[in-house]
mmCIF file with all atom_site columns, C-alpha atoms and ligand atoms in Angstrom:
data_model
loop_
_atom_site.group_PDB
_atom_site.id
_atom_site.type_symbol
_atom_site.label_atom_id
_atom_site.label_alt_id
_atom_site.label_comp_id
_atom_site.label_asym_id
_atom_site.label_entity_id
_atom_site.label_seq_id
_atom_site.pdbx_PDB_ins_code
_atom_site.Cartn_x
_atom_site.Cartn_y
_atom_site.Cartn_z
_atom_site.occupancy
_atom_site.B_iso_or_equiv
_atom_site.pdbx_formal_charge
_atom_site.auth_seq_id
_atom_site.auth_comp_id
_atom_site.auth_asym_id
_atom_site.auth_atom_id
_atom_site.pdbx_PDB_model_num
ATOM   1   C  CA  . MET A 1 1   ? 6.470  -9.451  -26.722 1.00 71.00 ? 1176 MET A CA  1
ATOM   2   C  CA  . ALA A 1 2   ? 4.109  -8.644  -23.675 1.00 80.00 ? 1177 ALA A CA  1
ATOM   3   C  CA  . ARG A 1 3   ? 6.262  -8.552  -20.479 1.00 87.00 ? 1178 ARG A CA  1
ATOM   4   C  CA  . TYR A 1 4   ? 4.707  -8.976  -17.318 1.00 91.00 ? 1179 TYR A CA  1
ATOM   5   C  CA  . GLY A 1 5   ? 5.593  -6.816  -14.379 1.00 88.00 ? 1180 GLY A CA  1
ATOM   6   C  CA  . MET A 1 6   ? 4.380  -5.032  -11.268 1.00 87.00 ? 1181 MET A CA  1
ATOM   7   C  CA  . VAL A 1 7   ? 4.351  -1.617  -9.698  1.00 84.00 ? 1182 VAL A CA  1
ATOM   8   C  CA  . ILE A 1 8   ? 4.427  -1.852  -5.827  1.00 83.00 ? 1183 ILE A CA  1
ATOM   9   C  CA  . ASP A 1 9   ? 2.445  1.004   -3.723  1.00 82.00 ? 1184 ASP A CA  1
ATOM   10  C  CA  . THR A 1 10  ? 4.250  0.526   -0.835  1.00 80.00 ? 1185 THR A CA  1
ATOM   11  C  CA  . ARG A 1 11  ? 2.372  3.557   1.027   1.00 80.00 ? 1186 ARG A CA  1
ATOM   12  C  CA  . ARG A 1 12  ? -0.791 1.483   0.910   1.00 84.00 ? 1187 ARG A CA  1
ATOM   13  C  CA  . CYS A 1 13  ? 0.879  -1.805  2.721   1.00 85.00 ? 1188 CYS A CA  1
ATOM   14  C  CA  . VAL A 1 14  ? -0.623 -2.343  6.288   1.00 86.00 ? 1189 VAL A CA  1
ATOM   15  C  CA  . GLY A 1 15  ? 1.278  -4.967  6.654   1.00 82.00 ? 1190 GLY A CA  1
ATOM   16  C  CA  . CYS A 1 16  ? -1.157 -7.589  7.101   1.00 85.00 ? 1191 CYS A CA  1
ATOM   17  C  CA  . MET A 1 17  ? 1.375  -10.252 5.254   1.00 81.00 ? 1192 MET A CA  1
ATOM   18  C  CA  . ASP A 1 18  ? -1.643 -12.036 3.335   1.00 85.00 ? 1193 ASP A CA  1
ATOM   19  C  CA  . CYS A 1 19  ? 0.574  -11.643 0.082   1.00 85.00 ? 1194 CYS A CA  1
ATOM   20  C  CA  . VAL A 1 20  ? 3.284  -13.644 1.577   1.00 80.00 ? 1195 VAL A CA  1
ATOM   21  C  CA  . VAL A 1 21  ? 0.862  -16.531 3.311   1.00 81.00 ? 1196 VAL A CA  1
ATOM   22  C  CA  . ALA A 1 22  ? -0.525 -16.754 -0.099  1.00 85.00 ? 1197 ALA A CA  1
ATOM   23  C  CA  . CYS A 1 23  ? 2.382  -17.127 -2.033  1.00 83.00 ? 1198 CYS A CA  1
ATOM   24  C  CA  . GLN A 1 24  ? 2.026  -20.260 -3.998  1.00 71.00 ? 1199 GLN A CA  1
ATOM   25  C  CA  . ASP A 1 25  ? 5.756  -19.824 -5.736  1.00 69.00 ? 1200 ASP A CA  1
ATOM   26  C  CA  . ARG A 1 26  ? 7.083  -19.577 -1.758  1.00 64.00 ? 1201 ARG A CA  1
ATOM   27  C  CA  . GLU A 1 27  ? 5.103  -22.667 -0.278  1.00 57.00 ? 1202 GLU A CA  1
ATOM   28  C  CA  . PRO A 1 28  ? 7.795  -25.038 -1.244  1.00 55.00 ? 1203 PRO A CA  1
ATOM   29  C  CA  . ARG A 1 29  ? 10.146 -22.841 0.488   1.00 55.00 ? 1204 ARG A CA  1
ATOM   30  C  CA  . ALA A 1 30  ? 8.176  -22.877 3.532   1.00 50.00 ? 1205 ALA A CA  1
ATOM   31  C  CA  . ARG A 1 31  ? 7.446  -26.069 3.466   1.00 47.00 ? 1206 ARG A CA  1
ATOM   32  C  CA  . GLY A 1 32  ? 11.255 -26.806 3.458   1.00 45.00 ? 1207 GLY A CA  1
ATOM   33  C  CA  . VAL A 1 33  ? 12.369 -24.041 5.777   1.00 41.00 ? 1208 VAL A CA  1
ATOM   34  C  CA  . GLN A 1 34  ? 9.999  -23.941 8.218   1.00 36.00 ? 1209 GLN A CA  1
ATOM   35  C  CA  . PRO A 1 35  ? 11.300 -20.945 9.989   1.00 35.00 ? 1210 PRO A CA  1
ATOM   36  C  CA  . ARG A 1 36  ? 10.043 -18.458 7.442   1.00 40.00 ? 1211 ARG A CA  1
ATOM   37  C  CA  . LEU A 1 37  ? 6.404  -19.135 8.406   1.00 40.00 ? 1212 LEU A CA  1
ATOM   38  C  CA  . ASP A 1 38  ? 7.287  -18.559 11.941  1.00 40.00 ? 1213 ASP A CA  1
ATOM   39  C  CA  . ARG A 1 39  ? 8.935  -15.230 11.102  1.00 43.00 ? 1214 ARG A CA  1
ATOM   40  C  CA  . VAL A 1 40  ? 5.451  -14.196 9.154   1.00 45.00 ? 1215 VAL A CA  1
ATOM   41  C  CA  . ARG A 1 41  ? 3.438  -15.359 12.123  1.00 42.00 ? 1216 ARG A CA  1
ATOM   42  C  CA  . HIS A 1 42  ? 5.822  -13.007 14.469  1.00 44.00 ? 1217 HIS A CA  1
ATOM   43  C  CA  . GLU A 1 43  ? 5.462  -10.272 12.302  1.00 46.00 ? 1218 GLU A CA  1
ATOM   44  C  CA  . ARG A 1 44  ? 1.792  -9.864  12.043  1.00 43.00 ? 1219 ARG A CA  1
ATOM   45  C  CA  . GLU A 1 45  ? 2.153  -9.443  15.723  1.00 45.00 ? 1220 GLU A CA  1
ATOM   46  C  CA  . VAL A 1 46  ? 4.700  -6.523  14.896  1.00 40.00 ? 1221 VAL A CA  1
ATOM   47  C  CA  . PRO A 1 47  ? 2.508  -3.360  14.800  1.00 40.00 ? 1222 PRO A CA  1
ATOM   48  C  CA  . ASP A 1 48  ? 5.082  -1.387  13.021  1.00 43.00 ? 1223 ASP A CA  1
ATOM   49  C  CA  . ALA A 1 49  ? 6.197  -3.879  10.398  1.00 40.00 ? 1224 ALA A CA  1
ATOM   50  C  CA  . ALA A 1 50  ? 3.996  -2.264  8.045   1.00 40.00 ? 1225 ALA A CA  1
ATOM   51  C  CA  . HIS A 1 51  ? 7.023  -0.663  5.950   1.00 42.00 ? 1226 HIS A CA  1
ATOM   52  C  CA  . ARG A 1 52  ? 9.160  -3.913  6.502   1.00 43.00 ? 1227 ARG A CA  1
ATOM   53  C  CA  . ASP A 1 53  ? 10.148 -4.802  3.112   1.00 46.00 ? 1228 ASP A CA  1
ATOM   54  C  CA  . PRO A 1 54  ? 9.494  -8.733  3.049   1.00 46.00 ? 1229 PRO A CA  1
ATOM   55  C  CA  . ASP A 1 55  ? 9.753  -9.116  -0.947  1.00 58.00 ? 1230 ASP A CA  1
ATOM   56  C  CA  . GLU A 1 56  ? 11.400 -11.877 -2.616  1.00 72.00 ? 1231 GLU A CA  1
ATOM   57  C  CA  . ARG A 1 57  ? 9.855  -11.706 -5.476  1.00 82.00 ? 1232 ARG A CA  1
ATOM   58  C  CA  . CYS A 1 58  ? 11.934 -12.674 -8.690  1.00 90.00 ? 1233 CYS A CA  1
ATOM   59  C  CA  . ASN A 1 59  ? 12.321 -9.476  -10.420 1.00 90.00 ? 1234 ASN A CA  1
ATOM   60  C  CA  . GLN A 1 60  ? 11.411 -10.558 -14.107 1.00 92.00 ? 1235 GLN A CA  1
ATOM   61  C  CA  . CYS A 1 61  ? 14.810 -9.300  -14.765 1.00 92.00 ? 1236 CYS A CA  1
ATOM   62  C  CA  . ASP A 1 62  ? 15.064 -7.913  -18.242 1.00 92.00 ? 1237 ASP A CA  1
ATOM   63  C  CA  . ASP A 1 63  ? 18.761 -8.327  -18.056 1.00 94.00 ? 1238 ASP A CA  1
ATOM   64  C  CA  . PRO A 1 64  ? 18.729 -12.158 -16.101 1.00 96.00 ? 1239 PRO A CA  1
ATOM   65  C  CA  . PRO A 1 65  ? 22.588 -12.901 -15.112 1.00 96.00 ? 1240 PRO A CA  1
ATOM   66  C  CA  . CYS A 1 66  ? 20.524 -15.994 -13.648 1.00 97.00 ? 1241 CYS A CA  1
ATOM   67  C  CA  . VAL A 1 67  ? 19.970 -17.040 -17.337 1.00 98.00 ? 1242 VAL A CA  1
ATOM   68  C  CA  . THR A 1 68  ? 23.421 -16.371 -18.890 1.00 97.00 ? 1243 THR A CA  1
ATOM   69  C  CA  . CYS A 1 69  ? 25.053 -18.132 -16.041 1.00 98.00 ? 1244 CYS A CA  1
ATOM   70  C  CA  . CYS A 1 70  ? 22.789 -21.646 -16.274 1.00 98.00 ? 1245 CYS A CA  1
ATOM   71  C  CA  . PRO A 1 71  ? 25.010 -24.368 -17.642 1.00 98.00 ? 1246 PRO A CA  1
ATOM   72  C  CA  . THR A 1 72  ? 22.106 -25.916 -18.904 1.00 98.00 ? 1247 THR A CA  1
ATOM   73  C  CA  . GLY A 1 73  ? 19.817 -24.087 -20.077 1.00 98.00 ? 1248 GLY A CA  1
ATOM   74  C  CA  . ALA A 1 74  ? 17.278 -24.577 -17.239 1.00 98.00 ? 1249 ALA A CA  1
ATOM   75  C  CA  . SER A 1 75  ? 17.244 -21.264 -16.703 1.00 98.00 ? 1250 SER A CA  1
ATOM   76  C  CA  . HIS A 1 76  ? 15.583 -19.282 -19.548 1.00 98.00 ? 1251 HIS A CA  1
ATOM   77  C  CA  . VAL A 1 77  ? 13.200 -16.644 -20.710 1.00 97.00 ? 1252 VAL A CA  1
ATOM   78  C  CA  . GLU A 1 78  ? 9.868  -17.583 -21.533 1.00 95.00 ? 1253 GLU A CA  1
ATOM   79  C  CA  . GLU A 1 79  ? 8.014  -16.695 -24.748 1.00 92.00 ? 1254 GLU A CA  1
ATOM   80  C  CA  . PHE A 1 80  ? 4.738  -16.302 -22.756 1.00 92.00 ? 1255 PHE A CA  1
ATOM   81  C  CA  . GLY A 1 81  ? 5.111  -12.980 -20.522 1.00 91.00 ? 1256 GLY A CA  1
ATOM   82  C  CA  . ALA A 1 82  ? 8.572  -12.874 -20.875 1.00 93.00 ? 1257 ALA A CA  1
ATOM   83  C  CA  . LEU A 1 83  ? 9.291  -14.662 -17.853 1.00 95.00 ? 1258 LEU A CA  1
ATOM   84  C  CA  . VAL A 1 84  ? 12.435 -16.127 -16.546 1.00 97.00 ? 1259 VAL A CA  1
ATOM   85  C  CA  . LEU A 1 85  ? 11.752 -19.935 -15.701 1.00 97.00 ? 1260 LEU A CA  1
ATOM   86  C  CA  . VAL A 1 86  ? 13.467 -22.836 -14.506 1.00 97.00 ? 1261 VAL A CA  1
ATOM   87  C  CA  . THR A 1 87  ? 12.896 -26.028 -16.279 1.00 97.00 ? 1262 THR A CA  1
ATOM   88  C  CA  . HIS A 1 88  ? 13.286 -28.259 -13.161 1.00 94.00 ? 1263 HIS A CA  1
ATOM   89  C  CA  . GLU A 1 89  ? 14.220 -31.126 -15.108 1.00 97.00 ? 1264 GLU A CA  1
ATOM   90  C  CA  . GLU A 1 90  ? 16.784 -29.959 -16.587 1.00 98.00 ? 1265 GLU A CA  1
ATOM   91  C  CA  . CYS A 1 91  ? 18.742 -27.967 -13.436 1.00 98.00 ? 1266 CYS A CA  1
ATOM   92  C  CA  . ILE A 1 92  ? 21.564 -29.890 -11.994 1.00 98.00 ? 1267 ILE A CA  1
ATOM   93  C  CA  . GLY A 1 93  ? 21.393 -27.972 -9.111  1.00 97.00 ? 1268 GLY A CA  1
ATOM   94  C  CA  . CYS A 1 94  ? 24.594 -26.372 -8.926  1.00 98.00 ? 1269 CYS A CA  1
ATOM   95  C  CA  . LYS A 1 95  ? 23.222 -22.814 -7.521  1.00 97.00 ? 1270 LYS A CA  1
ATOM   96  C  CA  . ALA A 1 96  ? 25.345 -20.754 -10.133 1.00 98.00 ? 1271 ALA A CA  1
ATOM   97  C  CA  . CYS A 1 97  ? 22.046 -18.584 -10.869 1.00 97.00 ? 1272 CYS A CA  1
ATOM   98  C  CA  . LEU A 1 98  ? 21.397 -18.114 -6.901  1.00 96.00 ? 1273 LEU A CA  1
ATOM   99  C  CA  . ALA A 1 99  ? 25.151 -16.625 -6.295  1.00 96.00 ? 1274 ALA A CA  1
ATOM   100 C  CA  . SER A 1 100 ? 24.420 -14.505 -9.471  1.00 96.00 ? 1275 SER A CA  1
ATOM   101 C  CA  . CYS A 1 101 ? 21.080 -12.824 -8.443  1.00 93.00 ? 1276 CYS A CA  1
ATOM   102 C  CA  . PRO A 1 102 ? 21.632 -9.546  -7.016  1.00 90.00 ? 1277 PRO A CA  1
ATOM   103 C  CA  . TYR A 1 103 ? 18.141 -9.760  -5.721  1.00 86.00 ? 1278 TYR A CA  1
ATOM   104 C  CA  . ASP A 1 104 ? 18.712 -13.710 -3.655  1.00 87.00 ? 1279 ASP A CA  1
ATOM   105 C  CA  . ALA A 1 105 ? 15.396 -14.437 -5.210  1.00 89.00 ? 1280 ALA A CA  1
ATOM   106 C  CA  . ARG A 1 106 ? 16.046 -18.122 -5.605  1.00 91.00 ? 1281 ARG A CA  1
ATOM   107 C  CA  . PHE A 1 107 ? 15.957 -20.903 -3.100  1.00 89.00 ? 1282 PHE A CA  1
ATOM   108 C  CA  . ILE A 1 108 ? 16.783 -24.619 -3.688  1.00 90.00 ? 1283 ILE A CA  1
ATOM   109 C  CA  . HIS A 1 109 ? 13.370 -26.566 -3.745  1.00 88.00 ? 1284 HIS A CA  1
ATOM   110 C  CA  . PRO A 1 110 ? 13.706 -29.485 -1.563  1.00 86.00 ? 1285 PRO A CA  1
ATOM   111 C  CA  . GLU A 1 111 ? 13.449 -31.419 -4.182  1.00 88.00 ? 1286 GLU A CA  1
ATOM   112 C  CA  . GLY A 1 112 ? 17.237 -30.259 -5.863  1.00 93.00 ? 1287 GLY A CA  1
ATOM   113 C  CA  . TYR A 1 113 ? 16.295 -28.105 -8.265  1.00 94.00 ? 1288 TYR A CA  1
ATOM   114 C  CA  . ALA A 1 114 ? 16.378 -23.955 -8.096  1.00 95.00 ? 1289 ALA A CA  1
ATOM   115 C  CA  . ASP A 1 115 ? 12.933 -21.973 -7.975  1.00 92.00 ? 1290 ASP A CA  1
ATOM   116 C  CA  . LYS A 1 116 ? 11.823 -18.963 -7.169  1.00 91.00 ? 1291 LYS A CA  1
ATOM   117 C  CA  . CYS A 1 117 ? 8.449  -16.589 -7.890  1.00 91.00 ? 1292 CYS A CA  1
ATOM   118 C  CA  . THR A 1 118 ? 7.216  -17.067 -11.316 1.00 93.00 ? 1293 THR A CA  1
ATOM   119 C  CA  . PHE A 1 119 ? 4.694  -14.643 -10.839 1.00 92.00 ? 1294 PHE A CA  1
ATOM   120 C  CA  . CYS A 1 120 ? 2.260  -17.265 -10.650 1.00 91.00 ? 1295 CYS A CA  1
ATOM   121 C  CA  . VAL A 1 121 ? 2.939  -18.651 -13.761 1.00 92.00 ? 1296 VAL A CA  1
ATOM   122 C  CA  . HIS A 1 122 ? -0.041 -21.442 -13.495 1.00 90.00 ? 1297 HIS A CA  1
ATOM   123 C  CA  . ARG A 1 123 ? -2.507 -19.023 -12.830 1.00 91.00 ? 1298 ARG A CA  1
ATOM   124 C  CA  . LEU A 1 124 ? -1.044 -16.361 -15.350 1.00 92.00 ? 1299 LEU A CA  1
ATOM   125 C  CA  . THR A 1 125 ? -2.185 -18.910 -18.481 1.00 92.00 ? 1300 THR A CA  1
ATOM   126 C  CA  . HIS A 1 126 ? -5.870 -19.097 -17.038 1.00 93.00 ? 1301 HIS A CA  1
ATOM   127 C  CA  . GLY A 1 127 ? -6.140 -15.576 -17.098 1.00 91.00 ? 1302 GLY A CA  1
ATOM   128 C  CA  . LEU A 1 128 ? -6.025 -14.940 -13.102 1.00 92.00 ? 1303 LEU A CA  1
ATOM   129 C  CA  . ASP A 1 129 ? -3.341 -12.571 -11.237 1.00 92.00 ? 1304 ASP A CA  1
ATOM   130 C  CA  . PRO A 1 130 ? -0.545 -13.755 -9.323  1.00 91.00 ? 1305 PRO A CA  1
ATOM   131 C  CA  . ALA A 1 131 ? -1.754 -15.055 -6.053  1.00 90.00 ? 1306 ALA A CA  1
ATOM   132 C  CA  . CYS A 1 132 ? -0.168 -11.875 -3.979  1.00 90.00 ? 1307 CYS A CA  1
ATOM   133 C  CA  . VAL A 1 133 ? -2.094 -9.457  -6.223  1.00 92.00 ? 1308 VAL A CA  1
ATOM   134 C  CA  . ALA A 1 134 ? -5.544 -11.337 -5.709  1.00 94.00 ? 1309 ALA A CA  1
ATOM   135 C  CA  . VAL A 1 135 ? -5.235 -11.585 -2.099  1.00 93.00 ? 1310 VAL A CA  1
ATOM   136 C  CA  . CYS A 1 136 ? -4.140 -7.898  -1.133  1.00 92.00 ? 1311 CYS A CA  1
ATOM   137 C  CA  . PRO A 1 137 ? -6.627 -5.949  0.852   1.00 94.00 ? 1312 PRO A CA  1
ATOM   138 C  CA  . THR A 1 138 ? -5.452 -2.442  0.006   1.00 93.00 ? 1313 THR A CA  1
ATOM   139 C  CA  . HIS A 1 139 ? -4.787 -3.835  -3.684  1.00 91.00 ? 1314 HIS A CA  1
ATOM   140 C  CA  . CYS A 1 140 ? -0.807 -2.638  -3.138  1.00 87.00 ? 1315 CYS A CA  1
ATOM   141 C  CA  . MET A 1 141 ? 0.514  -4.057  -6.200  1.00 87.00 ? 1316 MET A CA  1
ATOM   142 C  CA  . HIS A 1 142 ? -0.348 -3.464  -9.860  1.00 86.00 ? 1317 HIS A CA  1
ATOM   143 C  CA  . PHE A 1 143 ? 0.613  -6.433  -12.239 1.00 89.00 ? 1318 PHE A CA  1
ATOM   144 C  CA  . GLY A 1 144 ? 0.282  -6.430  -16.052 1.00 87.00 ? 1319 GLY A CA  1
ATOM   145 C  CA  . THR A 1 145 ? 1.945  -6.446  -19.371 1.00 82.00 ? 1320 THR A CA  1
ATOM   146 C  CA  . SER A 1 146 ? 3.142  -3.898  -21.557 1.00 69.00 ? 1321 SER A CA  1
ATOM   147 C  CA  . THR A 1 147 ? 5.052  -3.326  -24.558 1.00 60.00 ? 1322 THR A CA  1
ATOM   148 C  CA  . THR A 1 148 ? 8.892  -2.511  -23.490 1.00 54.00 ? 1323 THR A CA  1
ATOM   149 C  CA  . GLN A 1 149 ? 8.067  1.130   -25.145 1.00 54.00 ? 1324 GLN A CA  1
ATOM   150 C  CA  . GLN A 1 150 ? 4.743  1.638   -23.243 1.00 63.00 ? 1325 GLN A CA  1
ATOM   151 C  CA  . ARG A 1 151 ? 6.166  0.317   -19.960 1.00 61.00 ? 1326 ARG A CA  1
ATOM   152 C  CA  . GLY A 1 152 ? 9.631  2.844   -20.134 1.00 57.00 ? 1327 GLY A CA  1
ATOM   153 C  CA  . GLU A 1 153 ? 7.353  5.868   -20.740 1.00 57.00 ? 1328 GLU A CA  1
ATOM   154 C  CA  . HIS A 1 154 ? 4.815  4.945   -17.787 1.00 62.00 ? 1329 HIS A CA  1
ATOM   155 C  CA  . VAL A 1 155 ? 8.216  4.917   -15.851 1.00 59.00 ? 1330 VAL A CA  1
ATOM   156 C  CA  . ALA A 1 156 ? 9.711  7.824   -16.708 1.00 52.00 ? 1331 ALA A CA  1
ATOM   157 C  CA  . ARG A 1 157 ? 5.979  9.629   -16.232 1.00 59.00 ? 1332 ARG A CA  1
ATOM   158 C  CA  . VAL A 1 158 ? 6.387  8.345   -12.642 1.00 56.00 ? 1333 VAL A CA  1
ATOM   159 C  CA  . ALA A 1 159 ? 10.137 8.378   -12.451 1.00 53.00 ? 1334 ALA A CA  1
ATOM   160 C  CA  . PRO A 1 160 ? 10.491 10.605  -9.176  1.00 50.00 ? 1335 PRO A CA  1
ATOM   161 C  CA  . ALA A 1 161 ? 7.897  8.483   -6.791  1.00 56.00 ? 1336 ALA A CA  1
ATOM   162 C  CA  . LEU A 1 162 ? 9.316  4.923   -7.986  1.00 61.00 ? 1337 LEU A CA  1
ATOM   163 C  CA  . ARG A 1 163 ? 12.631 2.933   -7.337  1.00 63.00 ? 1338 ARG A CA  1
ATOM   164 C  CA  . ALA A 1 164 ? 13.419 -0.303  -9.027  1.00 64.00 ? 1339 ALA A CA  1
ATOM   165 C  CA  . ALA A 1 165 ? 14.956 -2.867  -6.924  1.00 63.00 ? 1340 ALA A CA  1
ATOM   166 C  CA  . ALA A 1 166 ? 18.654 -1.882  -5.708  1.00 57.00 ? 1341 ALA A CA  1
ATOM   167 C  CA  . GLY A 1 167 ? 21.094 -3.953  -6.892  1.00 59.00 ? 1342 GLY A CA  1
ATOM   168 C  CA  . GLY A 1 168 ? 21.639 -2.654  -10.498 1.00 66.00 ? 1343 GLY A CA  1
ATOM   169 C  CA  . GLY A 1 169 ? 22.465 -3.960  -13.815 1.00 83.00 ? 1344 GLY A CA  1
ATOM   170 C  CA  . THR A 1 170 ? 19.567 -6.485  -14.412 1.00 90.00 ? 1345 THR A CA  1
ATOM   171 C  CA  . LYS A 1 171 ? 17.119 -4.133  -16.058 1.00 87.00 ? 1346 LYS A CA  1
ATOM   172 C  CA  . PRO A 1 172 ? 13.848 -5.254  -12.618 1.00 88.00 ? 1347 PRO A CA  1
ATOM   173 C  CA  . ARG A 1 173 ? 10.596 -5.128  -14.279 1.00 86.00 ? 1348 ARG A CA  1
ATOM   174 C  CA  . ILE A 1 174 ? 9.229  -5.068  -10.271 1.00 85.00 ? 1349 ILE A CA  1
ATOM   175 C  CA  . PHE A 1 175 ? 9.013  -0.959  -9.424  1.00 81.00 ? 1350 PHE A CA  1
ATOM   176 C  CA  . TYR A 1 176 ? 8.200  0.499   -5.967  1.00 79.00 ? 1351 TYR A CA  1
ATOM   177 C  CA  . LEU A 1 177 ? 6.162  3.431   -5.685  1.00 77.00 ? 1352 LEU A CA  1
ATOM   178 C  CA  . THR A 1 178 ? 7.555  4.710   -2.101  1.00 72.00 ? 1353 THR A CA  1
HETATM 179 FE FE1 . SF4 B 2 .   ? 17.218 -13.499 -12.468 1.00 52.76 ? 2087 SF4 B FE1 1
HETATM 180 FE FE2 . SF4 B 2 .   ? 17.028 -12.945 -9.518  1.00 52.76 ? 2087 SF4 B FE2 1
HETATM 181 FE FE3 . SF4 B 2 .   ? 16.400 -11.336 -11.666 1.00 52.76 ? 2087 SF4 B FE3 1
HETATM 182 FE FE4 . SF4 B 2 .   ? 14.768 -13.085 -10.925 1.00 52.76 ? 2087 SF4 B FE4 1
HETATM 183 S  S1  . SF4 B 2 .   ? 15.586 -11.205 -9.734  1.00 52.76 ? 2087 SF4 B S1  1
HETATM 184 S  S2  . SF4 B 2 .   ? 15.263 -12.625 -13.509 1.00 52.76 ? 2087 SF4 B S2  1
HETATM 185 S  S3  . SF4 B 2 .   ? 16.555 -14.531 -10.547 1.00 52.76 ? 2087 SF4 B S3  1
HETATM 186 S  S4  . SF4 B 2 .   ? 18.810 -12.168 -11.377 1.00 52.76 ? 2087 SF4 B S4  1
HETATM 187 FE FE1 . SF4 B 2 .   ? 21.077 -23.790 -14.228 1.00 52.76 ? 2088 SF4 B FE1 1
HETATM 188 FE FE2 . SF4 B 2 .   ? 19.967 -25.252 -11.895 1.00 52.76 ? 2088 SF4 B FE2 1
HETATM 189 FE FE3 . SF4 B 2 .   ? 22.436 -24.719 -11.977 1.00 52.76 ? 2088 SF4 B FE3 1
HETATM 190 FE FE4 . SF4 B 2 .   ? 20.395 -22.581 -11.188 1.00 52.76 ? 2088 SF4 B FE4 1
HETATM 191 S  S1  . SF4 B 2 .   ? 21.020 -24.887 -10.333 1.00 52.76 ? 2088 SF4 B S1  1
HETATM 192 S  S2  . SF4 B 2 .   ? 22.331 -22.550 -13.213 1.00 52.76 ? 2088 SF4 B S2  1
HETATM 193 S  S3  . SF4 B 2 .   ? 18.806 -23.388 -12.880 1.00 52.76 ? 2088 SF4 B S3  1
HETATM 194 S  S4  . SF4 B 2 .   ? 21.104 -26.146 -13.275 1.00 52.76 ? 2088 SF4 B S4  1
#
């Protein structure tokens, strides 16, 4: 099964925060929690913010605890790209998935269901890259699909320079080149 993943080259990041502003999965959160946008504006004005890690992306883990803990099946692994997604109508807002995620990637949408980065699945299904990938002026983010085996071989080749997000045990599919 093809699985979407991402490698982020943090060495190319100039801290412009265009990716944060473009984020279409974060937008409901930004509307619900306005201080986040204020923080973005503030960080744009801070010269040494280039290497600050504003990343709240879902890591699209291969072993996602947010799925196994969900009592209703709302959190699930989609056939399309093996994406971890939430069926909004089936979510009862119990927050078990928020507590289980080691990356604090989830939040409660203002309408009451659990939400998070989806790798912009609404764009992927139209053949487009996630919004953050599309707008990055320095092309920090390398996004695509690979089979598990191909991805493992790629990671093994560049392993000395790559790190997965901290948290461990969930097999995240985002890697950082530092
Ligand atoms: Fe689930 Fe968190 Fe992993 Fe995303 S990053 S798949 S929300 S455990
Ligand atoms: Fe499942 Fe929703 Fe509860 Fe998360 S908040 S565990 S998606 S029912």
